[in-house]
mmCIF file of C-alpha atoms in Angstrom:
data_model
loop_
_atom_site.group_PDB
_atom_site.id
_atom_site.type_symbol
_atom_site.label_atom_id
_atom_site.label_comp_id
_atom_site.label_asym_id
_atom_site.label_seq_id
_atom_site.Cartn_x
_atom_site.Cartn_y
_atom_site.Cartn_z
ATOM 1 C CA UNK A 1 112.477 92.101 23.165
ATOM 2 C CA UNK A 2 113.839 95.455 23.011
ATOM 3 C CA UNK A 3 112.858 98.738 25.247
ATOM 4 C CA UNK A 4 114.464 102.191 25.123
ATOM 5 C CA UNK A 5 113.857 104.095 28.125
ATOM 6 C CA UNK A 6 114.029 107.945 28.136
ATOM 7 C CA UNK A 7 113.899 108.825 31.661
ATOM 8 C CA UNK A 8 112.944 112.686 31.535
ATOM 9 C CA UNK A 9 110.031 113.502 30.441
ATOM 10 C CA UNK A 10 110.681 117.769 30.853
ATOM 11 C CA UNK A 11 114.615 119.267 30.596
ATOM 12 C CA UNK A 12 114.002 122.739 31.019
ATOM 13 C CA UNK A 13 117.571 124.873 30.068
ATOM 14 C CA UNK A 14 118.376 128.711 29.401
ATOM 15 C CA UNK A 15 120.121 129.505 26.253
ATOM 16 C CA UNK A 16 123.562 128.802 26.103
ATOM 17 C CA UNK A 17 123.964 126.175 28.429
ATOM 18 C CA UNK A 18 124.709 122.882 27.859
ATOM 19 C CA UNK A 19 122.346 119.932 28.015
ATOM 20 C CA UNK A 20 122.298 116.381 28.275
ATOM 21 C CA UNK A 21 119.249 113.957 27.517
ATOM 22 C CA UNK A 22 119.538 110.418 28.900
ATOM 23 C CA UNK A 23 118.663 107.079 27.007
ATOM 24 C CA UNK A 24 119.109 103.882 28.238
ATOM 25 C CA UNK A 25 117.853 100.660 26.231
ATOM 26 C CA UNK A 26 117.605 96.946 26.745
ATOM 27 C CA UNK A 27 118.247 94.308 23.969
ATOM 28 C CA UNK A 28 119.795 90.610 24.401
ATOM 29 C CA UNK A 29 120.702 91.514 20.514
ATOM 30 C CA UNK A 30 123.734 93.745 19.379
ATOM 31 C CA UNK A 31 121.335 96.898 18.295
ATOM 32 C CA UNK A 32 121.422 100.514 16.351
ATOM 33 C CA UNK A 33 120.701 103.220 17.850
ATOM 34 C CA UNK A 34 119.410 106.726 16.732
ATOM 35 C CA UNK A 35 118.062 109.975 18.258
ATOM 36 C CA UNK A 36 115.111 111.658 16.368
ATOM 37 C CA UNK A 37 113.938 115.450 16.827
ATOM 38 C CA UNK A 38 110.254 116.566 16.468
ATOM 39 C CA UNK A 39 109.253 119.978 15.920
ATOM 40 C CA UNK A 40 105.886 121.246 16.509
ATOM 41 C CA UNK A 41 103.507 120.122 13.597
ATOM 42 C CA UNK A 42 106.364 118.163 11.737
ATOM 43 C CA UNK A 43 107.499 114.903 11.228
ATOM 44 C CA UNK A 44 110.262 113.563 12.789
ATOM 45 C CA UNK A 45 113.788 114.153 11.696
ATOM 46 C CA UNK A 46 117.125 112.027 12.339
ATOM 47 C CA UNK A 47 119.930 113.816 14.422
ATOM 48 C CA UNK A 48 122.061 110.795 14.700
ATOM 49 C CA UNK A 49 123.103 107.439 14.787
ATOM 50 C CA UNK A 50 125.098 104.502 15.780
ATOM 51 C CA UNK A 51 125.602 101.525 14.083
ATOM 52 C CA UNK A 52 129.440 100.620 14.599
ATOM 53 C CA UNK A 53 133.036 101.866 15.187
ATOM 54 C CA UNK A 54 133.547 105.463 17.181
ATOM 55 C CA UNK A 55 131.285 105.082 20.280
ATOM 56 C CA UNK A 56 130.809 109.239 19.871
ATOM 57 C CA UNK A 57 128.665 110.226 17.524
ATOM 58 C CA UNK A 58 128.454 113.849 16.317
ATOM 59 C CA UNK A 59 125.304 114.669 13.989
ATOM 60 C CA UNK A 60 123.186 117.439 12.729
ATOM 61 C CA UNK A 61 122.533 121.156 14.753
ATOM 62 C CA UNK A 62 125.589 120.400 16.955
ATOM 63 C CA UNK A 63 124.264 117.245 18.573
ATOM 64 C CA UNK A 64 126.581 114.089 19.625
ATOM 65 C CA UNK A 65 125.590 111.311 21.353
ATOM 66 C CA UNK A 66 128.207 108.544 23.109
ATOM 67 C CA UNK A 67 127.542 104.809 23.292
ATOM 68 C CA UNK A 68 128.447 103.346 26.167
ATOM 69 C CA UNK A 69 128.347 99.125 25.838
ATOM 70 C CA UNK A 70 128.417 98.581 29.561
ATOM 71 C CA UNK A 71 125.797 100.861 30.796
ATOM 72 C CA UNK A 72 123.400 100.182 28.064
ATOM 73 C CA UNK A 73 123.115 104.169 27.311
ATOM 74 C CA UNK A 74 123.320 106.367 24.494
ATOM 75 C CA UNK A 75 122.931 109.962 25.907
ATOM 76 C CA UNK A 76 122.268 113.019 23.764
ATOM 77 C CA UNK A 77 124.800 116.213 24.863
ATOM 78 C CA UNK A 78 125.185 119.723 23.209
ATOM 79 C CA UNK A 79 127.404 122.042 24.617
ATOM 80 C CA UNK A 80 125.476 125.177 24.088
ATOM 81 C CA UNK A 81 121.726 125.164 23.380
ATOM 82 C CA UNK A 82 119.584 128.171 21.276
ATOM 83 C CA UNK A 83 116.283 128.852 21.481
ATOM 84 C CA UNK A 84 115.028 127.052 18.460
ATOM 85 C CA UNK A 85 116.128 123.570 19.634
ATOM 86 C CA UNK A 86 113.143 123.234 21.571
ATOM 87 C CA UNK A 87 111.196 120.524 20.624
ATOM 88 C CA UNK A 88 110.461 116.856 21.444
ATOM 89 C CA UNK A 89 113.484 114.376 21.363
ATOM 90 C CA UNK A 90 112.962 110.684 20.928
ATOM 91 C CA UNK A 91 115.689 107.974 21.168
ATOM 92 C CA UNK A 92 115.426 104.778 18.987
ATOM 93 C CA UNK A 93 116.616 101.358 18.890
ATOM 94 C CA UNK A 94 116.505 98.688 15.733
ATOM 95 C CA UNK A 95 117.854 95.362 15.988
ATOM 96 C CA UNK A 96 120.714 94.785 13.632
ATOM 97 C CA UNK A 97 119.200 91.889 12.092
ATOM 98 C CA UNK A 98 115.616 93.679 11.468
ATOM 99 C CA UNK A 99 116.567 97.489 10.808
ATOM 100 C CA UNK A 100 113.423 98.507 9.666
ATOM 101 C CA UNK A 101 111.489 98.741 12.910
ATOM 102 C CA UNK A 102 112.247 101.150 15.070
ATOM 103 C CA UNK A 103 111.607 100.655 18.530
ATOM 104 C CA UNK A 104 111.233 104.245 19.919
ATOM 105 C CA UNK A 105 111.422 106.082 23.770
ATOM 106 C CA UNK A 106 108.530 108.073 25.322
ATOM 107 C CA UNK A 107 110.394 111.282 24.487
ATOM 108 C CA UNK A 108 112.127 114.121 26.229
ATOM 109 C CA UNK A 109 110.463 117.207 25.901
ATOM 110 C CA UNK A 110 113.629 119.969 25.590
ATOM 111 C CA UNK A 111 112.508 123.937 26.680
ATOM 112 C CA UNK A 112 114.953 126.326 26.266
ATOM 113 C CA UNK A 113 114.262 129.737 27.489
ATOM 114 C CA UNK A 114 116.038 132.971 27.200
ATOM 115 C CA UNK B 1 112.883 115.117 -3.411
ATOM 116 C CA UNK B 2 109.347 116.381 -1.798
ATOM 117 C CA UNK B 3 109.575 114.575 1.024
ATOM 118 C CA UNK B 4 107.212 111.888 2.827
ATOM 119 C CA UNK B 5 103.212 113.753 2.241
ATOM 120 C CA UNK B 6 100.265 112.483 3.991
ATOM 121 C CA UNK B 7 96.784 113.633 4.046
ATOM 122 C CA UNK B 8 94.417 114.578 5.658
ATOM 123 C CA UNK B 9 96.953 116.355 8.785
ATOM 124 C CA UNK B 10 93.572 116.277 11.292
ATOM 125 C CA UNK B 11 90.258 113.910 10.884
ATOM 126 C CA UNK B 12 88.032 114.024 13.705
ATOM 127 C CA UNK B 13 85.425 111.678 13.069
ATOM 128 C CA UNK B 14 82.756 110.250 15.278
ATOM 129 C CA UNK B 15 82.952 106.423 17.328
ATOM 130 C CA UNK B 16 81.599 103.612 15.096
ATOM 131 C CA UNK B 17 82.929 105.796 11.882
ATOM 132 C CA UNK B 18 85.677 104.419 9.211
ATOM 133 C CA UNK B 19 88.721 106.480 8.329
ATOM 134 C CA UNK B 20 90.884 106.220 5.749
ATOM 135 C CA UNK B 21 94.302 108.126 5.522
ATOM 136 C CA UNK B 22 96.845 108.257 2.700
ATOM 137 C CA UNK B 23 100.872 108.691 2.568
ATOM 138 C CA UNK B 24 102.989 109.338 -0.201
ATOM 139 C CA UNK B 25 106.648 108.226 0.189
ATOM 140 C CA UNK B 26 109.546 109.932 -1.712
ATOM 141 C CA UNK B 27 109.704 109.147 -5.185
ATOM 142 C CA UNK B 28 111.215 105.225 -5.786
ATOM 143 C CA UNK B 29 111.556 104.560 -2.159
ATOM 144 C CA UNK B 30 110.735 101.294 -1.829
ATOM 145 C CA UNK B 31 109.741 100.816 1.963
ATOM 146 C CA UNK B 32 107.397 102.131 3.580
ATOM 147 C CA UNK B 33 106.322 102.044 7.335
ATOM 148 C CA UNK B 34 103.592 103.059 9.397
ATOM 149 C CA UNK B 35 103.597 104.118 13.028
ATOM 150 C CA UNK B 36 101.229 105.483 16.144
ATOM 151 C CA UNK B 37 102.219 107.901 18.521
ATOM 152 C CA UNK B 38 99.836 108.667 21.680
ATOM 153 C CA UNK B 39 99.919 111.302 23.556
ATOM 154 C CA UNK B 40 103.103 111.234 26.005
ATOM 155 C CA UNK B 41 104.569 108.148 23.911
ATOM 156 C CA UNK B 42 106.910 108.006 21.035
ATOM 157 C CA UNK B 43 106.188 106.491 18.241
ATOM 158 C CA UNK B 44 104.775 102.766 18.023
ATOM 159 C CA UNK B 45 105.416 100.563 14.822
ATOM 160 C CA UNK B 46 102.705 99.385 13.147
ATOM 161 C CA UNK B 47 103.712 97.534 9.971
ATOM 162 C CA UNK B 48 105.652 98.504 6.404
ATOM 163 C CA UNK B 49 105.841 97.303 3.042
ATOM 164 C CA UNK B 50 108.647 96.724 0.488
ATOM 165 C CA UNK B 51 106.757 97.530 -2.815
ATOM 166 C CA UNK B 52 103.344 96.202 -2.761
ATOM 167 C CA UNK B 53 104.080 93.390 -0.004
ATOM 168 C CA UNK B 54 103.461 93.737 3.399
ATOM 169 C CA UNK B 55 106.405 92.277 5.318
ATOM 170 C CA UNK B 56 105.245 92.884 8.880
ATOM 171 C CA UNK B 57 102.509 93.430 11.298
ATOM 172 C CA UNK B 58 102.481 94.570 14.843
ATOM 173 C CA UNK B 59 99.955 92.853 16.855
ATOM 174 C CA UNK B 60 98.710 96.521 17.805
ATOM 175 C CA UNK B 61 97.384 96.519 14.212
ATOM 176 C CA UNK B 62 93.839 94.720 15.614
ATOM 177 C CA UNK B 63 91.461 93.171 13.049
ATOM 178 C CA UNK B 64 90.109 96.726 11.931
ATOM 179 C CA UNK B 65 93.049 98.162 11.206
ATOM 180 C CA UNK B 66 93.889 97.586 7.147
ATOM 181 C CA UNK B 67 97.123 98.878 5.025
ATOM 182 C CA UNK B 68 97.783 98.655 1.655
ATOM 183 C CA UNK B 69 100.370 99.552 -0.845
ATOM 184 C CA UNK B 70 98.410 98.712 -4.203
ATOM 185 C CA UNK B 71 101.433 99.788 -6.845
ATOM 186 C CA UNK B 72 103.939 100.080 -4.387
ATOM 187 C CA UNK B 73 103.726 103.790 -4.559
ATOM 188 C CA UNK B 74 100.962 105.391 -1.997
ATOM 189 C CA UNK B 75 99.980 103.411 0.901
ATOM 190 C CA UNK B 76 96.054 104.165 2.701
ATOM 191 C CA UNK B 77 95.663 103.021 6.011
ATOM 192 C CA UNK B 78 92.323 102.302 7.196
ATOM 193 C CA UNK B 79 90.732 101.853 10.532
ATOM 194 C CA UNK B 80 87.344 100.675 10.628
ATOM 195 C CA UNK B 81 84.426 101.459 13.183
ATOM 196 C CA UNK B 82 86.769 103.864 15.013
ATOM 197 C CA UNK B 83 86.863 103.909 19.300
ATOM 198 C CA UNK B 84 88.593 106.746 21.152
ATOM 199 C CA UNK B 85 91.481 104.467 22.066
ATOM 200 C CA UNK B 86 91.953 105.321 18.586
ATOM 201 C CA UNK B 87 92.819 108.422 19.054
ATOM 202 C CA UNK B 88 96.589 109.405 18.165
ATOM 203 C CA UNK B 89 99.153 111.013 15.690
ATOM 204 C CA UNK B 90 99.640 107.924 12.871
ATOM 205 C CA UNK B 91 102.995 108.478 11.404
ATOM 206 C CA UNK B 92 104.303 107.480 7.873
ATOM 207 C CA UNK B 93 108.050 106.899 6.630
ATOM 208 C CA UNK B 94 109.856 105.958 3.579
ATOM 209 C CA UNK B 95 113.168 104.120 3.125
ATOM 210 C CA UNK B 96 115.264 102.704 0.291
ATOM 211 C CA UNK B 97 118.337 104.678 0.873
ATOM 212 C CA UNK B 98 120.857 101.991 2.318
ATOM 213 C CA UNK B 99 123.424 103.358 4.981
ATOM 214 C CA UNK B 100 126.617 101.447 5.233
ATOM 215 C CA UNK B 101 129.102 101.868 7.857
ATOM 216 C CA UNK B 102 132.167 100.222 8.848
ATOM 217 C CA UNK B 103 132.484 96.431 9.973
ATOM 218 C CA UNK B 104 129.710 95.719 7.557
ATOM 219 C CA UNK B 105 126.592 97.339 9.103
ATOM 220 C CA UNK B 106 124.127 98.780 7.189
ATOM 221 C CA UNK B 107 120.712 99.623 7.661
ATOM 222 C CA UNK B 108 117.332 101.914 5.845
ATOM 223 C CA UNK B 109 117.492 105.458 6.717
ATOM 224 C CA UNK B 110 113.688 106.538 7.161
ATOM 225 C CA UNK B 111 112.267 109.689 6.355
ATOM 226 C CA UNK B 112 109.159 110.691 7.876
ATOM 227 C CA UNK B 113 106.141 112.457 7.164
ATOM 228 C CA UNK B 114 103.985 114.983 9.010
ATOM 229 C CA UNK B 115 101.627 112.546 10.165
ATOM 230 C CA UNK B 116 97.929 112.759 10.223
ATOM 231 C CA UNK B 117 96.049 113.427 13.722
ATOM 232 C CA UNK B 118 93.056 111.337 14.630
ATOM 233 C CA UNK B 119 90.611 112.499 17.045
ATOM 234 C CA UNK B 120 87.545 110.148 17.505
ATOM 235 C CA UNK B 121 84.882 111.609 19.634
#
């Protein structure tokens, strides 16, 4: 079975700095991975993703992510954060043989303050 | 393209009650998906369609919880004689769009919806 764990729950950041959500996951399987973002009262919205190739990802609103085989982690990083990409940020796992369940984290909760 | 719509956004409905809620995928997307998200968890997978069959059931989706996807369009998901463990955001997505990348790997991009929040008292 597959897990994705997202070990903070809070990252609390003032504008402008960088910031750096962890994800590790566990899978016996070669899996994808994505990060998700979820705004207040929306649905949730794909930043990026891995499937193969590059292990560094870049994706939408400045985001990248790197894969890293060995430590079973796909981290989230963006070098300078604004105010408006506070929200809730989930990282996701599908098996590459069954890509259409997504096997999600219990979400990082980004705050960025002025 | 609209976008994934479900509806209602809130029910609160009382134990013992049945609830039904609807999602409409993007327009010829094929698959669709369901999901539950608790409070403090991300989202759980539930079970999804491609057209009118369903392809796959969690074994979270107890006995009173029902999907269907009639015409392969709309899905309604129902949950009969509701408890408070009940309670929770239940998220909707759409896929058809295939993403291919290199080596071979490809997978469905879904799209989600707004979800609709279920409060059972």
């Amino acid at each position: 079975a597959q897990s994705v764990t997202q070990l903070d729950s809070q990252v609390p950041v003032f504008e402008e700095a960088p910031v750096e959500l962890r994800c590790n996951y566990s899978s016996s399987v070669s899996v994808y991975l994505f990060w998700y973002v979820q705004y207040p009262n929306q649905g949730l919205q794909l930043l990026l993703k891995y499937l193969s190739g590059s292990t560094l990802v870049k994706g939408i609103n400045g985001f990248e992510a790197e894969f890293n085989k060995s430590q079973t982690s796909f981290h989230l990083r963006k070098p300078s954060v604004h105010i408006s990409d506070t929200a809730e940020y989930f990282c996701a796992v599908s098996v590459r043989y069954n890509t259409d369940k997504l096997i999600f984290g219990t979400g990082t909760r980004l705050q960025v303050f002025p | 393209d609209t976008g994934v719509s479900q509806d209602p956004r809130h029910k609160i409905t009382k134990r013992g009650q049945n609830v039904t809620f609807r999602c409409d995928p993007i327009s010829e997307h094929n698959r669709l998906y369901w999901y539950r998200q608790t409070l403090g968890q991300g989202p759980e997978f539930l079970t999804y369609f491609q057209n009118e069959a369903q392809l796959e059931k969690s074994r979270l989706l107890s006995d009173r919880f029902s999907a269907e996807r009639p015409k392969g369009s709309f899905s309604t998901l129902e949950i009969q004689r509701t408890e408070q463990g009940d309670s929770a955001m239940y998220l909707c997505a759409s896929s058809s769009k295939v993403v291919r990348a290199s080596g071979g790997s490809s997978y469905n991009e879904q799209f989600f919806g707004p979800g609709t929040r279920l409060t059972v008292l």
